[in-house]
Amino acid sequence: MSKIDSSAAEIAALKQELAMLKRLKTGGPQGTGKGALAQVDTKGKFVRKESTFRDEIKKGGKYPPESGRYVLYVSYACPWASRCLAVLHLKNLDNHVEICKVHPTWQRTKPSNPLDGHIGWVFVDPKDEKTTFSNTAGYGRFGAMPNTTVDTVNGFRTIREVYDSQKDKYTHTYSVPILYDKKTKSIVCNESAQIIEFFNKEFNDLSGVKKELDLSPVELKKDMEEVNAWVYKGINNGVYKCGFAKSQEAYSEAFGELFEALDKCETILAKNRYICGKKLTMSDIRLFVTIIRFDEVYAVYFKTNGKLIREYPNILGWTRELYQIPAIAKSVDMAQIKQHYYTSHPNYNLYGVVPLGPSGMKSSKGDVMAIFKKPHGRDTI
């Protein structure tokens, strides 16, 4: 190839990228279903929308706790969905609540409609070894992954279709988790904070459920509410406020709140074995799902690079202890977590290149979770 041909090819490639960036900036669904990236106010602050479906699982109610009646739609990549999985496994509800697991890489949810640019959660058959696809900008090459499923309940291709099947409801985001009633074909709830409480108490009379495990003890209710409030504001939602900020001011404010909250965690965990004292509670689960993702994703992708979790000795030890509980570890799939974040938002990572992190180092022998498998040392606290 001559220098002229080479230059022409480079110019053509640049034009293609500019066109793609323009489409990413202006693209989006027509009218409804905007994703998290669109939830930004006029000052560039990320403002999370409230969940739409808020019914209850309750004895004698519209949705009673019955074995095999409900399905949980999740992504292992999503921290809000993962806390539902952690509680489901801790309570031994695996044989009572079906789980449908989406693929981590977002795709267009209505590809046949050129005017609809919404991208979101889709199902990919894990047995389909032939299908491959790029990110929505046309870069990267991804395929089926283990620990995912098709929609075994409705046969839907996307999470959006689950929401669209609810004709009498409007939702601003097509999010997971979803707790779905197979009997009435209705979404019961898509608020993770409620779903984890349903799993904690409402299914206790079913066979094999660990009813003796109460993650929301009454005597710690006040303490848990206080912790949940500042952990959500500063950490759970705080990493997103950093990552999705569209102004320096919004980012800097969220950054300060995040590390103030992490410092507070470090101080508490220096004295207490768990975030609310001597017992493992729901507050620990709510905090854990963000912390386990921090170094591999948020510190890089969301620019939360003040300190790494491995630089907080007490938070690190606490994280190790929780991860070494098999039911909680079962809710963590770091391969899916990393693939989702780094391949699903082309306007943040155009080429979909996934950082290797410790898994790329010989010292960790390719195990990205090696740091969390070391002795936690929390027994003496």
mmCIF file of C-alpha atoms in Angstrom:
data_model
loop_
_atom_site.group_PDB
_atom_site.id
_atom_site.type_symbol
_atom_site.label_atom_id
_atom_site.label_comp_id
_atom_site.label_asym_id
_atom_site.label_seq_id
_atom_site.Cartn_x
_atom_site.Cartn_y
_atom_site.Cartn_z
ATOM 1 C CA MET A 1 0.000 0.000 0.000
ATOM 2 C CA SER A 2 1.383 3.446 -0.949
ATOM 3 C CA LYS A 3 1.640 6.327 1.514
ATOM 4 C CA ILE A 4 -1.263 8.038 -0.262
ATOM 5 C CA ASP A 5 -3.438 4.924 -0.013
ATOM 6 C CA SER A 6 -2.435 4.491 3.626
ATOM 7 C CA SER A 7 -3.342 8.104 4.448
ATOM 8 C CA ALA A 8 -6.656 7.775 2.650
ATOM 9 C CA ALA A 9 -7.460 4.646 4.631
ATOM 10 C CA GLU A 10 -6.595 6.391 7.892
ATOM 11 C CA ILE A 11 -8.788 9.371 6.984
ATOM 12 C CA ALA A 12 -11.657 7.043 6.099
ATOM 13 C CA ALA A 13 -11.270 5.242 9.431
ATOM 14 C CA LEU A 14 -11.280 8.547 11.311
ATOM 15 C CA LYS A 15 -14.417 9.663 9.496
ATOM 16 C CA GLN A 16 -16.070 6.386 10.433
ATOM 17 C CA GLU A 17 -15.164 6.900 14.098
ATOM 18 C CA LEU A 18 -16.448 10.498 14.053
ATOM 19 C CA ALA A 19 -19.730 9.331 12.558
ATOM 20 C CA MET A 20 -19.984 6.666 15.248
ATOM 21 C CA LEU A 21 -19.269 9.161 18.018
ATOM 22 C CA LYS A 22 -21.926 11.494 16.635
ATOM 23 C CA ARG A 23 -24.434 8.631 16.600
ATOM 24 C CA LEU A 24 -23.539 7.699 20.172
ATOM 25 C CA LYS A 25 -24.093 11.278 21.264
ATOM 26 C CA THR A 26 -27.466 11.676 19.604
ATOM 27 C CA GLY A 27 -28.667 8.080 19.671
ATOM 28 C CA GLY A 28 -31.210 6.711 22.094
ATOM 29 C CA PRO A 29 -34.703 5.417 22.287
ATOM 30 C CA GLN A 30 -37.537 7.463 20.935
ATOM 31 C CA GLY A 31 -39.692 8.570 23.836
ATOM 32 C CA THR A 32 -39.151 5.890 26.496
ATOM 33 C CA GLY A 33 -36.695 3.500 28.042
ATOM 34 C CA LYS A 34 -33.641 5.698 28.433
ATOM 35 C CA GLY A 35 -30.839 3.963 30.261
ATOM 36 C CA ALA A 36 -28.694 5.043 33.201
ATOM 37 C CA LEU A 37 -26.388 7.160 31.021
ATOM 38 C CA ALA A 38 -29.288 9.524 30.291
ATOM 39 C CA GLN A 39 -30.079 10.132 33.976
ATOM 40 C CA VAL A 40 -28.086 13.340 34.299
ATOM 41 C CA ASP A 41 -29.363 16.753 35.411
ATOM 42 C CA THR A 42 -28.554 20.168 33.950
ATOM 43 C CA LYS A 43 -25.443 20.465 36.131
ATOM 44 C CA GLY A 44 -24.011 17.176 34.867
ATOM 45 C CA LYS A 45 -24.882 15.194 38.010
ATOM 46 C CA PHE A 46 -26.020 11.594 37.739
ATOM 47 C CA VAL A 47 -29.501 11.319 39.301
ATOM 48 C CA ARG A 48 -30.814 7.768 39.580
ATOM 49 C CA LYS A 49 -34.491 7.277 38.777
ATOM 50 C CA GLU A 50 -36.677 5.380 41.243
ATOM 51 C CA SER A 51 -37.879 1.882 40.434
ATOM 52 C CA THR A 52 -41.375 1.657 38.977
ATOM 53 C CA PHE A 53 -42.723 -1.711 40.107
ATOM 54 C CA ARG A 54 -43.140 -1.919 43.890
ATOM 55 C CA ASP A 55 -45.617 -4.696 44.723
ATOM 56 C CA GLU A 56 -45.000 -7.135 47.588
ATOM 57 C CA ILE A 57 -44.499 -10.821 48.270
ATOM 58 C CA LYS A 58 -46.716 -11.443 51.279
ATOM 59 C CA LYS A 59 -48.719 -14.266 52.837
ATOM 60 C CA GLY A 60 -52.381 -13.829 51.986
ATOM 61 C CA GLY A 61 -51.545 -11.066 49.528
ATOM 62 C CA LYS A 62 -51.725 -10.683 45.780
ATOM 63 C CA TYR A 63 -48.333 -12.384 45.463
ATOM 64 C CA PRO A 64 -47.988 -15.094 48.145
ATOM 65 C CA PRO A 65 -44.634 -16.831 48.778
ATOM 66 C CA GLU A 66 -44.997 -20.033 46.731
ATOM 67 C CA SER A 67 -42.282 -22.388 45.543
ATOM 68 C CA GLY A 68 -41.629 -22.276 41.795
ATOM 69 C CA ARG A 69 -43.974 -19.355 41.154
ATOM 70 C CA TYR A 70 -41.391 -16.598 40.710
ATOM 71 C CA VAL A 71 -38.403 -15.940 38.513
ATOM 72 C CA LEU A 72 -35.573 -13.519 39.186
ATOM 73 C CA TYR A 73 -34.190 -11.799 36.089
ATOM 74 C CA VAL A 74 -30.586 -10.783 36.764
ATOM 75 C CA SER A 75 -27.197 -9.866 35.431
ATOM 76 C CA TYR A 76 -24.122 -10.941 37.370
ATOM 77 C CA ALA A 77 -22.589 -7.669 36.239
ATOM 78 C CA CYS A 78 -25.184 -5.517 38.000
ATOM 79 C CA PRO A 79 -24.493 -4.826 41.693
ATOM 80 C CA TRP A 80 -28.194 -4.282 42.441
ATOM 81 C CA ALA A 81 -29.067 -7.670 40.936
ATOM 82 C CA SER A 82 -26.079 -9.352 42.568
ATOM 83 C CA ARG A 83 -27.218 -8.460 46.050
ATOM 84 C CA CYS A 84 -30.483 -10.241 45.300
ATOM 85 C CA LEU A 85 -28.525 -13.289 44.177
ATOM 86 C CA ALA A 86 -26.378 -13.206 47.312
ATOM 87 C CA VAL A 87 -29.405 -13.185 49.616
ATOM 88 C CA LEU A 88 -31.202 -15.828 47.523
ATOM 89 C CA HIS A 89 -28.202 -18.151 47.891
ATOM 90 C CA LEU A 90 -27.662 -17.351 51.577
ATOM 91 C CA LYS A 91 -31.277 -18.234 52.331
ATOM 92 C CA ASN A 92 -31.072 -21.393 50.182
ATOM 93 C CA LEU A 93 -33.898 -20.317 47.889
ATOM 94 C CA ASP A 94 -32.270 -21.804 44.790
ATOM 95 C CA ASN A 95 -34.886 -24.556 44.469
ATOM 96 C CA HIS A 96 -37.810 -22.171 44.934
ATOM 97 C CA VAL A 97 -37.031 -19.139 42.763
ATOM 98 C CA GLU A 98 -35.993 -19.603 39.142
ATOM 99 C CA ILE A 99 -33.153 -17.445 37.814
ATOM 100 C CA CYS A 100 -32.803 -16.075 34.268
ATOM 101 C CA LYS A 101 -29.388 -14.565 33.535
ATOM 102 C CA VAL A 102 -28.678 -12.073 30.757
ATOM 103 C CA HIS A 103 -25.468 -11.669 28.775
ATOM 104 C CA PRO A 104 -23.133 -8.955 30.147
ATOM 105 C CA THR A 105 -22.552 -7.017 26.913
ATOM 106 C CA TRP A 106 -25.385 -4.628 26.088
ATOM 107 C CA GLN A 107 -26.877 -4.762 22.614
ATOM 108 C CA ARG A 108 -29.537 -2.839 20.736
ATOM 109 C CA THR A 109 -32.902 -3.986 22.047
ATOM 110 C CA LYS A 110 -34.816 -3.219 18.842
ATOM 111 C CA PRO A 111 -32.242 -3.688 16.089
ATOM 112 C CA SER A 112 -34.905 -3.851 13.382
ATOM 113 C CA ASN A 113 -35.959 -0.264 14.128
ATOM 114 C CA PRO A 114 -33.292 2.203 12.931
ATOM 115 C CA LEU A 115 -34.986 5.028 14.862
ATOM 116 C CA ASP A 116 -34.709 3.215 18.185
ATOM 117 C CA GLY A 117 -31.191 3.446 19.559
ATOM 118 C CA HIS A 118 -31.809 1.931 22.990
ATOM 119 C CA ILE A 119 -29.129 -0.488 24.166
ATOM 120 C CA GLY A 120 -29.547 -2.806 27.123
ATOM 121 C CA TRP A 121 -29.680 -6.315 28.536
ATOM 122 C CA VAL A 122 -30.161 -9.208 26.122
ATOM 123 C CA PHE A 123 -30.232 -12.990 26.383
ATOM 124 C CA VAL A 124 -27.666 -15.082 24.520
ATOM 125 C CA ASP A 125 -27.880 -18.856 24.507
ATOM 126 C CA PRO A 126 -24.776 -20.080 26.395
ATOM 127 C CA LYS A 127 -24.755 -23.201 24.214
ATOM 128 C CA ASP A 128 -24.543 -21.176 21.010
ATOM 129 C CA GLU A 129 -20.830 -21.237 20.259
ATOM 130 C CA LYS A 130 -21.225 -19.850 16.734
ATOM 131 C CA THR A 131 -22.895 -16.508 17.422
ATOM 132 C CA THR A 132 -20.533 -13.565 17.881
ATOM 133 C CA PHE A 133 -21.208 -9.857 18.030
ATOM 134 C CA SER A 134 -19.456 -6.544 18.594
ATOM 135 C CA ASN A 135 -20.314 -3.744 20.968
ATOM 136 C CA THR A 136 -22.906 -1.290 19.684
ATOM 137 C CA ALA A 137 -20.178 0.847 18.129
ATOM 138 C CA GLY A 138 -19.044 -2.062 15.980
ATOM 139 C CA TYR A 139 -15.855 -2.904 17.887
ATOM 140 C CA GLY A 140 -14.690 -5.995 19.739
ATOM 141 C CA ARG A 141 -15.826 -9.561 19.261
ATOM 142 C CA PHE A 142 -17.903 -11.272 21.935
ATOM 143 C CA GLY A 143 -19.887 -14.462 22.171
ATOM 144 C CA ALA A 144 -21.795 -16.764 24.473
ATOM 145 C CA MET A 145 -20.651 -16.953 28.081
ATOM 146 C CA PRO A 146 -21.080 -19.511 30.858
ATOM 147 C CA ASN A 147 -23.299 -18.621 33.801
ATOM 148 C CA THR A 148 -25.922 -17.072 31.519
ATOM 149 C CA THR A 149 -29.262 -18.435 30.269
ATOM 150 C CA VAL A 150 -31.971 -17.849 27.730
ATOM 151 C CA ASP A 151 -35.311 -16.567 29.000
ATOM 152 C CA THR A 152 -36.750 -19.914 30.094
ATOM 153 C CA VAL A 153 -40.046 -18.374 31.202
ATOM 154 C CA ASN A 154 -41.281 -16.164 28.372
ATOM 155 C CA GLY A 155 -38.781 -16.750 25.595
ATOM 156 C CA PHE A 156 -38.023 -13.031 25.429
ATOM 157 C CA ARG A 157 -34.848 -11.863 23.724
ATOM 158 C CA THR A 158 -34.321 -8.786 25.914
ATOM 159 C CA ILE A 159 -35.122 -7.428 29.353
ATOM 160 C CA ARG A 160 -36.907 -4.616 27.576
ATOM 161 C CA GLU A 161 -39.463 -7.143 26.319
ATOM 162 C CA VAL A 162 -40.205 -8.183 29.906
ATOM 163 C CA TYR A 163 -41.114 -4.581 30.701
ATOM 164 C CA ASP A 164 -42.956 -4.021 27.426
ATOM 165 C CA SER A 165 -45.156 -7.034 28.210
ATOM 166 C CA GLN A 166 -46.607 -5.034 31.104
ATOM 167 C CA LYS A 167 -49.102 -2.976 29.134
ATOM 168 C CA ASP A 168 -50.413 -0.960 32.070
ATOM 169 C CA LYS A 169 -47.028 0.233 33.325
ATOM 170 C CA TYR A 170 -44.426 2.708 32.116
ATOM 171 C CA THR A 171 -40.781 2.411 33.061
ATOM 172 C CA HIS A 172 -38.011 4.896 32.430
ATOM 173 C CA THR A 173 -35.271 2.277 32.490
ATOM 174 C CA TYR A 174 -35.206 -1.360 31.437
ATOM 175 C CA SER A 175 -33.249 -2.505 34.461
ATOM 176 C CA VAL A 176 -32.447 -5.629 36.447
ATOM 177 C CA PRO A 177 -33.215 -7.152 38.875
ATOM 178 C CA ILE A 178 -36.818 -8.061 38.151
ATOM 179 C CA LEU A 179 -38.892 -10.352 40.350
ATOM 180 C CA TYR A 180 -41.542 -11.772 38.022
ATOM 181 C CA ASP A 181 -44.665 -13.811 38.756
ATOM 182 C CA LYS A 182 -45.044 -16.659 36.270
ATOM 183 C CA LYS A 183 -48.650 -17.314 37.312
ATOM 184 C CA THR A 184 -50.047 -13.848 36.493
ATOM 185 C CA LYS A 185 -47.261 -12.915 34.035
ATOM 186 C CA SER A 186 -46.645 -9.776 36.045
ATOM 187 C CA ILE A 187 -43.610 -7.909 37.295
ATOM 188 C CA VAL A 188 -43.896 -7.934 41.073
ATOM 189 C CA CYS A 189 -40.956 -5.685 41.889
ATOM 190 C CA ASN A 190 -37.834 -4.234 40.301
ATOM 191 C CA GLU A 191 -36.449 -2.569 43.422
ATOM 192 C CA SER A 192 -33.545 -4.600 44.788
ATOM 193 C CA ALA A 193 -33.856 -3.150 48.291
ATOM 194 C CA GLN A 194 -37.344 -4.673 48.521
ATOM 195 C CA ILE A 195 -36.526 -7.952 46.783
ATOM 196 C CA ILE A 196 -33.734 -8.796 49.239
ATOM 197 C CA GLU A 197 -36.140 -8.287 52.134
ATOM 198 C CA PHE A 198 -38.720 -10.577 50.486
ATOM 199 C CA PHE A 199 -36.040 -13.251 50.210
ATOM 200 C CA ASN A 200 -34.935 -12.687 53.795
ATOM 201 C CA LYS A 201 -38.321 -13.260 55.470
ATOM 202 C CA GLU A 202 -41.274 -14.027 53.236
ATOM 203 C CA PHE A 203 -40.182 -17.466 51.981
ATOM 204 C CA ASN A 204 -39.118 -18.881 55.370
ATOM 205 C CA ASP A 205 -41.848 -21.546 55.517
ATOM 206 C CA LEU A 206 -40.742 -23.249 52.311
ATOM 207 C CA SER A 207 -38.784 -26.482 52.455
ATOM 208 C CA GLY A 208 -35.036 -26.172 53.033
ATOM 209 C CA VAL A 209 -35.003 -22.408 53.470
ATOM 210 C CA LYS A 210 -32.616 -21.150 56.171
ATOM 211 C CA LYS A 211 -35.251 -19.484 58.322
ATOM 212 C CA GLU A 212 -32.821 -19.175 61.238
ATOM 213 C CA LEU A 213 -30.730 -16.726 59.189
ATOM 214 C CA ASP A 214 -32.161 -13.229 59.599
ATOM 215 C CA LEU A 215 -30.154 -10.596 57.759
ATOM 216 C CA SER A 216 -32.385 -7.772 58.995
ATOM 217 C CA PRO A 217 -32.663 -8.337 62.777
ATOM 218 C CA VAL A 218 -35.140 -6.027 64.503
ATOM 219 C CA GLU A 219 -32.645 -4.992 67.175
ATOM 220 C CA LEU A 220 -30.327 -3.569 64.506
ATOM 221 C CA LYS A 221 -33.012 -1.904 62.384
ATOM 222 C CA LYS A 222 -32.113 1.674 63.340
ATOM 223 C CA ASP A 223 -28.373 1.118 62.911
ATOM 224 C CA MET A 224 -28.920 -0.560 59.557
ATOM 225 C CA GLU A 225 -31.134 2.227 58.248
ATOM 226 C CA GLU A 226 -28.483 4.798 59.156
ATOM 227 C CA VAL A 227 -25.670 2.799 57.544
ATOM 228 C CA ASN A 228 -27.715 2.002 54.428
ATOM 229 C CA ALA A 229 -28.445 5.701 53.905
ATOM 230 C CA TRP A 230 -24.851 6.932 53.838
ATOM 231 C CA VAL A 231 -23.510 3.815 52.095
ATOM 232 C CA TYR A 232 -26.065 4.196 49.302
ATOM 233 C CA LYS A 233 -25.469 7.934 48.871
ATOM 234 C CA GLY A 234 -21.706 7.908 49.098
ATOM 235 C CA ILE A 235 -20.678 4.442 47.844
ATOM 236 C CA ASN A 236 -23.354 2.331 46.077
ATOM 237 C CA ASN A 237 -24.646 5.272 44.058
ATOM 238 C CA GLY A 238 -21.511 7.334 44.635
ATOM 239 C CA VAL A 239 -19.378 5.347 42.184
ATOM 240 C CA TYR A 240 -22.014 5.929 39.504
ATOM 241 C CA LYS A 241 -22.167 9.631 40.298
ATOM 242 C CA CYS A 242 -18.427 9.738 39.650
ATOM 243 C CA GLY A 243 -18.516 7.600 36.526
ATOM 244 C CA PHE A 244 -21.506 9.152 34.813
ATOM 245 C CA ALA A 245 -20.827 12.778 35.789
ATOM 246 C CA LYS A 246 -20.797 15.146 32.832
ATOM 247 C CA SER A 247 -19.117 18.081 34.520
ATOM 248 C CA GLN A 248 -15.901 18.420 36.536
ATOM 249 C CA GLU A 249 -17.837 19.965 39.405
ATOM 250 C CA ALA A 250 -20.302 17.059 39.626
ATOM 251 C CA TYR A 251 -17.464 14.514 39.459
ATOM 252 C CA SER A 252 -15.346 16.267 42.103
ATOM 253 C CA GLU A 253 -18.272 16.516 44.499
ATOM 254 C CA ALA A 254 -19.146 12.828 44.120
ATOM 255 C CA PHE A 255 -15.467 11.843 44.411
ATOM 256 C CA GLY A 256 -15.158 13.625 47.746
ATOM 257 C CA GLU A 257 -18.339 12.027 49.109
ATOM 258 C CA LEU A 258 -17.209 8.571 47.978
ATOM 259 C CA PHE A 259 -13.850 8.590 49.714
ATOM 260 C CA GLU A 260 -15.255 10.209 52.834
ATOM 261 C CA ALA A 261 -17.689 7.274 53.036
ATOM 262 C CA LEU A 262 -14.945 4.708 52.387
ATOM 263 C CA ASP A 263 -12.813 6.245 55.142
ATOM 264 C CA LYS A 264 -15.828 5.946 57.444
ATOM 265 C CA CYS A 265 -16.145 2.245 56.539
ATOM 266 C CA GLU A 266 -12.473 1.692 57.290
ATOM 267 C CA THR A 267 -12.829 3.285 60.723
ATOM 268 C CA ILE A 268 -15.929 1.233 61.599
ATOM 269 C CA LEU A 269 -14.435 -2.043 60.383
ATOM 270 C CA ALA A 270 -11.297 -1.460 62.439
ATOM 271 C CA LYS A 271 -13.491 -1.888 65.534
ATOM 272 C CA ASN A 272 -16.423 -4.013 64.324
ATOM 273 C CA ARG A 273 -16.281 -7.320 62.500
ATOM 274 C CA TYR A 274 -19.235 -6.268 60.333
ATOM 275 C CA ILE A 275 -20.528 -2.890 59.250
ATOM 276 C CA CYS A 276 -23.312 -2.865 61.903
ATOM 277 C CA GLY A 277 -21.502 -4.713 64.674
ATOM 278 C CA LYS A 278 -20.998 -8.394 65.471
ATOM 279 C CA LYS A 279 -23.574 -9.855 63.047
ATOM 280 C CA LEU A 280 -23.574 -10.261 59.283
ATOM 281 C CA THR A 281 -26.523 -8.184 58.081
ATOM 282 C CA MET A 282 -28.163 -6.972 54.915
ATOM 283 C CA SER A 283 -26.100 -3.795 55.233
ATOM 284 C CA ASP A 284 -22.951 -5.867 54.664
ATOM 285 C CA ILE A 285 -24.436 -7.388 51.507
ATOM 286 C CA ARG A 286 -25.460 -3.972 50.190
ATOM 287 C CA LEU A 287 -21.956 -2.614 50.730
ATOM 288 C CA PHE A 288 -20.116 -5.716 49.497
ATOM 289 C CA VAL A 289 -21.500 -5.656 45.950
ATOM 290 C CA THR A 290 -19.893 -2.269 45.311
ATOM 291 C CA ILE A 291 -16.630 -2.982 47.109
ATOM 292 C CA ILE A 292 -15.985 -6.255 45.236
ATOM 293 C CA ARG A 293 -16.197 -4.345 41.927
ATOM 294 C CA PHE A 294 -14.161 -1.359 43.030
ATOM 295 C CA ASP A 295 -10.556 -2.099 42.063
ATOM 296 C CA GLU A 296 -11.318 -4.020 38.868
ATOM 297 C CA VAL A 297 -13.915 -1.617 37.472
ATOM 298 C CA TYR A 298 -14.767 1.566 39.329
ATOM 299 C CA ALA A 299 -11.216 2.757 40.081
ATOM 300 C CA VAL A 300 -10.448 2.574 36.355
ATOM 301 C CA TYR A 301 -13.708 3.025 34.503
ATOM 302 C CA PHE A 302 -15.494 5.436 36.841
ATOM 303 C CA LYS A 303 -12.328 7.381 37.715
ATOM 304 C CA THR A 304 -12.631 6.608 41.443
ATOM 305 C CA ASN A 305 -8.852 6.432 41.724
ATOM 306 C CA GLY A 306 -8.237 8.092 45.099
ATOM 307 C CA LYS A 307 -7.333 4.777 46.733
ATOM 308 C CA LEU A 308 -7.850 1.113 45.933
ATOM 309 C CA ILE A 309 -9.699 -1.249 48.253
ATOM 310 C CA ARG A 310 -6.467 -3.198 48.745
ATOM 311 C CA GLU A 311 -5.098 -0.025 50.375
ATOM 312 C CA TYR A 312 -7.762 -0.184 53.101
ATOM 313 C CA PRO A 313 -6.635 -3.078 55.354
ATOM 314 C CA ASN A 314 -9.890 -3.391 57.294
ATOM 315 C CA ILE A 315 -12.202 -3.093 54.298
ATOM 316 C CA LEU A 316 -10.031 -5.615 52.449
ATOM 317 C CA GLY A 317 -10.173 -8.126 55.309
ATOM 318 C CA TRP A 318 -13.949 -7.684 55.606
ATOM 319 C CA THR A 319 -14.342 -8.172 51.836
ATOM 320 C CA ARG A 320 -12.276 -11.347 51.996
ATOM 321 C CA GLU A 321 -14.423 -12.755 54.792
ATOM 322 C CA LEU A 322 -17.655 -12.136 52.896
ATOM 323 C CA TYR A 323 -16.264 -13.451 49.620
ATOM 324 C CA GLN A 324 -15.156 -16.634 51.370
ATOM 325 C CA ILE A 325 -18.780 -17.390 52.286
ATOM 326 C CA PRO A 326 -19.715 -19.791 49.426
ATOM 327 C CA ALA A 327 -23.241 -18.432 48.978
ATOM 328 C CA ILE A 328 -21.915 -14.894 48.530
ATOM 329 C CA ALA A 329 -19.048 -15.966 46.264
ATOM 330 C CA LYS A 330 -21.673 -17.675 44.086
ATOM 331 C CA SER A 331 -23.152 -14.242 43.340
ATOM 332 C CA VAL A 332 -19.835 -12.908 41.973
ATOM 333 C CA ASP A 333 -18.744 -13.455 38.374
ATOM 334 C CA MET A 334 -15.876 -11.067 37.777
ATOM 335 C CA ALA A 335 -15.501 -12.026 34.118
ATOM 336 C CA GLN A 336 -19.067 -10.884 33.461
ATOM 337 C CA ILE A 337 -18.685 -7.817 35.674
ATOM 338 C CA LYS A 338 -15.653 -6.590 33.749
ATOM 339 C CA GLN A 339 -17.017 -7.471 30.327
ATOM 340 C CA HIS A 340 -20.249 -5.596 30.968
ATOM 341 C CA TYR A 341 -18.774 -2.294 32.074
ATOM 342 C CA TYR A 342 -15.944 -2.180 29.569
ATOM 343 C CA THR A 343 -17.974 -3.285 26.535
ATOM 344 C CA SER A 344 -21.456 -1.858 27.039
ATOM 345 C CA HIS A 345 -20.862 1.912 26.942
ATOM 346 C CA PRO A 346 -18.988 2.802 23.726
ATOM 347 C CA ASN A 347 -19.037 6.505 24.571
ATOM 348 C CA TYR A 348 -16.850 5.630 27.586
ATOM 349 C CA ASN A 349 -14.736 2.858 26.028
ATOM 350 C CA LEU A 350 -15.180 2.904 22.260
ATOM 351 C CA TYR A 351 -13.138 -0.160 21.349
ATOM 352 C CA GLY A 352 -14.437 -2.409 24.131
ATOM 353 C CA VAL A 353 -10.956 -3.339 25.369
ATOM 354 C CA VAL A 354 -11.186 -4.999 28.801
ATOM 355 C CA PRO A 355 -8.283 -4.281 31.213
ATOM 356 C CA LEU A 356 -6.590 -7.426 32.499
ATOM 357 C CA GLY A 357 -5.906 -6.252 36.046
ATOM 358 C CA PRO A 358 -4.234 -8.778 38.375
ATOM 359 C CA SER A 359 -5.392 -11.643 36.141
ATOM 360 C CA GLY A 360 -2.732 -10.549 33.665
ATOM 361 C CA MET A 361 0.064 -10.891 36.220
ATOM 362 C CA LYS A 362 2.035 -14.104 36.643
ATOM 363 C CA SER A 363 1.974 -13.672 40.423
ATOM 364 C CA SER A 364 -1.804 -14.177 40.527
ATOM 365 C CA LYS A 365 -1.651 -17.158 38.142
ATOM 366 C CA GLY A 366 -4.499 -15.704 36.090
ATOM 367 C CA ASP A 367 -6.918 -15.614 39.047
ATOM 368 C CA VAL A 368 -8.509 -12.179 39.276
ATOM 369 C CA MET A 369 -10.039 -13.115 42.648
ATOM 370 C CA ALA A 370 -6.793 -14.348 44.219
ATOM 371 C CA ILE A 371 -6.515 -11.341 46.532
ATOM 372 C CA PHE A 372 -9.881 -12.168 48.118
ATOM 373 C CA LYS A 373 -8.967 -15.800 48.818
ATOM 374 C CA LYS A 374 -6.207 -14.963 51.285
ATOM 375 C CA PRO A 375 -6.784 -15.223 55.060
ATOM 376 C CA HIS A 376 -9.136 -12.462 56.202
ATOM 377 C CA GLY A 377 -7.997 -12.180 59.825
ATOM 378 C CA ARG A 378 -11.407 -10.965 61.016
ATOM 379 C CA ASP A 379 -11.916 -13.711 63.609
ATOM 380 C CA THR A 380 -10.246 -11.715 66.385
ATOM 381 C CA ILE A 381 -12.327 -8.545 65.944
#
